[in-house]
mmCIF file of C-alpha atoms in Angstrom:
data_model
loop_
_atom_site.group_PDB
_atom_site.id
_atom_site.type_symbol
_atom_site.label_atom_id
_atom_site.label_comp_id
_atom_site.label_asym_id
_atom_site.label_seq_id
_atom_site.Cartn_x
_atom_site.Cartn_y
_atom_site.Cartn_z
ATOM 1 C CA UNK A 29 -1.154 -61.638 -191.343
ATOM 2 C CA UNK A 30 0.386 -62.530 -194.665
ATOM 3 C CA UNK A 31 3.578 -62.556 -193.487
ATOM 4 C CA UNK A 32 3.354 -64.509 -190.436
ATOM 5 C CA UNK A 33 1.714 -67.257 -192.564
ATOM 6 C CA UNK A 34 4.594 -67.158 -194.938
ATOM 7 C CA UNK A 35 7.109 -67.951 -192.251
ATOM 8 C CA UNK A 36 4.988 -70.594 -190.602
ATOM 9 C CA UNK A 37 5.964 -72.542 -194.088
ATOM 10 C CA UNK A 38 2.635 -74.619 -193.908
ATOM 11 C CA UNK A 39 2.777 -75.274 -197.591
ATOM 12 C CA UNK A 40 5.026 -74.120 -200.773
ATOM 13 C CA UNK A 41 4.654 -73.638 -204.436
ATOM 14 C CA UNK A 42 3.777 -77.109 -206.248
ATOM 15 C CA UNK A 43 2.288 -78.647 -203.168
ATOM 16 C CA UNK A 44 -1.449 -80.406 -203.151
ATOM 17 C CA UNK A 45 -3.209 -78.872 -200.371
ATOM 18 C CA UNK A 46 -6.970 -78.386 -199.175
ATOM 19 C CA UNK A 47 -8.002 -74.899 -198.115
ATOM 20 C CA UNK A 48 -11.547 -74.012 -197.280
ATOM 21 C CA UNK A 49 -12.580 -77.683 -198.472
ATOM 22 C CA UNK A 50 -11.139 -77.119 -201.770
ATOM 23 C CA UNK A 51 -8.252 -79.289 -203.113
ATOM 24 C CA UNK A 52 -5.870 -78.035 -205.383
ATOM 25 C CA UNK A 53 -1.856 -77.389 -206.282
ATOM 26 C CA UNK A 54 -0.317 -74.365 -204.810
ATOM 27 C CA UNK A 55 0.700 -72.030 -208.021
ATOM 28 C CA UNK A 56 1.874 -68.803 -206.024
ATOM 29 C CA UNK A 57 2.208 -67.530 -202.801
ATOM 30 C CA UNK A 58 2.651 -63.721 -201.940
ATOM 31 C CA UNK A 59 2.032 -61.570 -198.880
ATOM 32 C CA UNK A 60 -1.644 -61.303 -199.138
ATOM 33 C CA UNK A 61 -3.151 -64.146 -201.220
ATOM 34 C CA UNK A 62 -2.523 -67.814 -202.024
ATOM 35 C CA UNK A 63 -3.306 -68.794 -205.754
ATOM 36 C CA UNK A 64 -4.333 -72.825 -205.852
ATOM 37 C CA UNK A 65 -5.226 -74.324 -209.088
ATOM 38 C CA UNK A 66 -8.120 -76.984 -208.580
ATOM 39 C CA UNK A 67 -7.836 -80.268 -210.766
ATOM 40 C CA UNK A 68 -11.026 -79.014 -212.662
ATOM 41 C CA UNK A 69 -8.693 -75.929 -213.650
ATOM 42 C CA UNK A 70 -10.334 -73.124 -211.697
ATOM 43 C CA UNK A 71 -7.874 -70.841 -210.036
ATOM 44 C CA UNK A 72 -8.735 -70.453 -206.347
ATOM 45 C CA UNK A 73 -7.383 -67.185 -204.961
ATOM 46 C CA UNK A 74 -7.588 -67.301 -201.219
ATOM 47 C CA UNK A 75 -6.608 -64.270 -198.910
ATOM 48 C CA UNK A 76 -3.580 -65.536 -196.321
ATOM 49 C CA UNK A 77 -5.450 -63.816 -193.626
ATOM 50 C CA UNK A 78 -8.592 -66.012 -193.661
ATOM 51 C CA UNK A 79 -6.768 -69.093 -193.855
ATOM 52 C CA UNK A 80 -7.240 -71.122 -190.518
ATOM 53 C CA UNK A 81 -6.927 -74.636 -191.656
ATOM 54 C CA UNK A 82 -4.531 -76.265 -194.279
ATOM 55 C CA UNK A 83 -4.553 -79.905 -195.271
ATOM 56 C CA UNK A 84 -1.114 -80.479 -196.927
ATOM 57 C CA UNK A 85 -0.996 -83.848 -198.925
ATOM 58 C CA UNK A 86 2.572 -83.298 -199.832
ATOM 59 C CA UNK A 87 4.155 -83.769 -196.264
ATOM 60 C CA UNK A 88 4.314 -86.131 -193.572
ATOM 61 C CA UNK A 89 6.171 -88.949 -192.097
ATOM 62 C CA UNK A 90 3.769 -92.000 -192.554
ATOM 63 C CA UNK A 91 0.801 -92.812 -194.336
ATOM 64 C CA UNK A 92 -1.796 -95.376 -192.700
ATOM 65 C CA UNK A 93 -2.442 -99.024 -194.481
ATOM 66 C CA UNK A 94 -4.667 -100.174 -192.028
ATOM 67 C CA UNK A 95 -6.813 -103.254 -192.611
ATOM 68 C CA UNK A 96 -10.078 -104.257 -190.607
ATOM 69 C CA UNK A 97 -11.332 -107.763 -190.491
ATOM 70 C CA UNK A 98 -14.510 -109.037 -189.120
ATOM 71 C CA UNK A 99 -14.506 -112.745 -188.059
ATOM 72 C CA UNK A 100 -16.391 -115.447 -185.977
ATOM 73 C CA UNK A 101 -15.618 -114.762 -182.268
ATOM 74 C CA UNK A 102 -15.574 -118.562 -181.757
ATOM 75 C CA UNK A 103 -12.408 -118.577 -183.605
ATOM 76 C CA UNK A 104 -10.485 -115.925 -181.950
ATOM 77 C CA UNK A 105 -7.439 -117.993 -180.841
ATOM 78 C CA UNK A 106 -6.983 -119.360 -184.432
ATOM 79 C CA UNK A 107 -7.483 -115.967 -186.086
ATOM 80 C CA UNK A 108 -5.202 -114.247 -183.644
ATOM 81 C CA UNK A 109 -2.447 -116.810 -184.635
ATOM 82 C CA UNK A 110 -3.063 -116.305 -188.457
ATOM 83 C CA UNK A 111 -3.094 -112.298 -188.087
ATOM 84 C CA UNK A 112 0.106 -112.646 -185.893
ATOM 85 C CA UNK A 113 1.668 -114.502 -188.661
ATOM 86 C CA UNK A 114 0.743 -112.192 -191.540
ATOM 87 C CA UNK A 115 2.017 -109.264 -189.540
ATOM 88 C CA UNK A 116 5.245 -110.785 -189.222
ATOM 89 C CA UNK A 117 5.411 -112.105 -192.848
ATOM 90 C CA UNK A 118 4.372 -108.618 -193.876
ATOM 91 C CA UNK A 119 7.399 -106.969 -193.031
ATOM 92 C CA UNK A 120 9.492 -109.020 -195.836
ATOM 93 C CA UNK A 121 6.506 -109.212 -198.242
ATOM 94 C CA UNK A 122 5.684 -105.313 -198.380
ATOM 95 C CA UNK A 123 8.904 -103.321 -198.353
ATOM 96 C CA UNK A 124 6.887 -100.084 -197.918
ATOM 97 C CA UNK A 125 5.974 -101.011 -194.300
ATOM 98 C CA UNK A 126 8.084 -98.869 -191.691
ATOM 99 C CA UNK A 127 6.956 -101.399 -188.822
ATOM 100 C CA UNK A 128 5.267 -104.471 -188.586
ATOM 101 C CA UNK A 129 1.558 -104.122 -188.114
ATOM 102 C CA UNK A 130 -0.074 -104.111 -184.797
ATOM 103 C CA UNK A 131 -3.230 -105.937 -184.290
ATOM 104 C CA UNK A 132 -6.118 -104.437 -182.068
ATOM 105 C CA UNK A 133 -9.465 -105.027 -181.544
ATOM 106 C CA UNK A 134 -11.333 -102.048 -183.179
ATOM 107 C CA UNK A 135 -13.958 -101.684 -180.199
ATOM 108 C CA UNK A 136 -13.194 -104.256 -177.756
ATOM 109 C CA UNK A 137 -16.556 -105.738 -177.852
ATOM 110 C CA UNK A 138 -17.210 -109.424 -178.493
ATOM 111 C CA UNK A 139 -20.329 -110.887 -180.041
ATOM 112 C CA UNK A 140 -21.027 -113.390 -182.604
ATOM 113 C CA UNK A 141 -18.545 -111.314 -184.801
ATOM 114 C CA UNK A 142 -15.200 -109.718 -183.700
ATOM 115 C CA UNK A 143 -13.623 -106.762 -185.617
ATOM 116 C CA UNK A 144 -9.684 -106.864 -185.839
ATOM 117 C CA UNK A 145 -7.800 -103.996 -187.020
ATOM 118 C CA UNK A 146 -4.024 -104.188 -188.364
ATOM 119 C CA UNK A 147 -2.781 -100.857 -187.842
ATOM 120 C CA UNK A 148 0.101 -100.416 -190.348
ATOM 121 C CA UNK A 149 2.674 -97.437 -190.657
ATOM 122 C CA UNK A 150 3.781 -97.044 -194.466
ATOM 123 C CA UNK A 151 6.219 -94.900 -196.208
ATOM 124 C CA UNK A 152 4.470 -91.599 -196.776
ATOM 125 C CA UNK A 153 2.295 -91.752 -199.887
ATOM 126 C CA UNK A 154 2.183 -95.612 -199.729
ATOM 127 C CA UNK A 155 -0.737 -96.584 -197.515
ATOM 128 C CA UNK A 156 -2.847 -97.695 -200.345
ATOM 129 C CA UNK A 157 -0.269 -99.864 -201.460
ATOM 130 C CA UNK A 158 0.261 -101.386 -198.393
ATOM 131 C CA UNK A 159 -3.403 -101.770 -197.611
ATOM 132 C CA UNK A 160 -4.029 -103.722 -200.828
ATOM 133 C CA UNK A 161 -1.053 -105.919 -200.185
ATOM 134 C CA UNK A 162 -2.174 -106.604 -196.591
ATOM 135 C CA UNK A 163 -5.783 -107.216 -197.625
ATOM 136 C CA UNK A 164 -4.398 -109.827 -200.040
ATOM 137 C CA UNK A 165 -2.241 -111.733 -197.265
ATOM 138 C CA UNK A 166 -4.881 -111.520 -194.855
ATOM 139 C CA UNK A 167 -7.425 -113.127 -197.173
ATOM 140 C CA UNK A 168 -5.328 -115.643 -198.501
ATOM 141 C CA UNK A 169 -3.988 -116.597 -194.911
ATOM 142 C CA UNK A 170 -7.656 -116.815 -193.373
ATOM 143 C CA UNK A 171 -8.756 -118.912 -196.464
ATOM 144 C CA UNK A 172 -5.914 -121.390 -196.102
ATOM 145 C CA UNK A 173 -6.772 -121.538 -192.351
ATOM 146 C CA UNK A 174 -10.494 -122.281 -193.520
ATOM 147 C CA UNK A 175 -11.669 -119.135 -191.527
ATOM 148 C CA UNK A 176 -14.776 -117.295 -192.930
ATOM 149 C CA UNK A 177 -14.440 -113.573 -192.617
ATOM 150 C CA UNK A 178 -17.587 -111.083 -192.528
ATOM 151 C CA UNK A 179 -20.894 -111.932 -191.568
#
């Protein structure tokens, strides 16, 4: 099974992966085993035939920079308008965005509070940067509009 595993190209030397719940950097791959170095320094030698799931941190086409905000349901129209403005402005203000954020309701439930989600696709590995900038833009825009967030 080791040779089949090698042809699948799930990871390569130097990539950060998680195998069996252990994160580490791949140091060597051969027909029988994968050698992975954990951040703490331990070397894990994993039989390729036992690997079923691999979480590869080094590959992908995009990362998520999604933000959720809870607002008073009595101000839905106003909040929707503000979030739409933020979504439009974010494209120019946050170059790491791949597309304008989509505004959705997280669960479709309306009560005293409603949760909105800005689903944002960022360049791969840039999700945290996008999330931080979106949070600031949303906070500033809602504060300027006099909208209180949270409960």
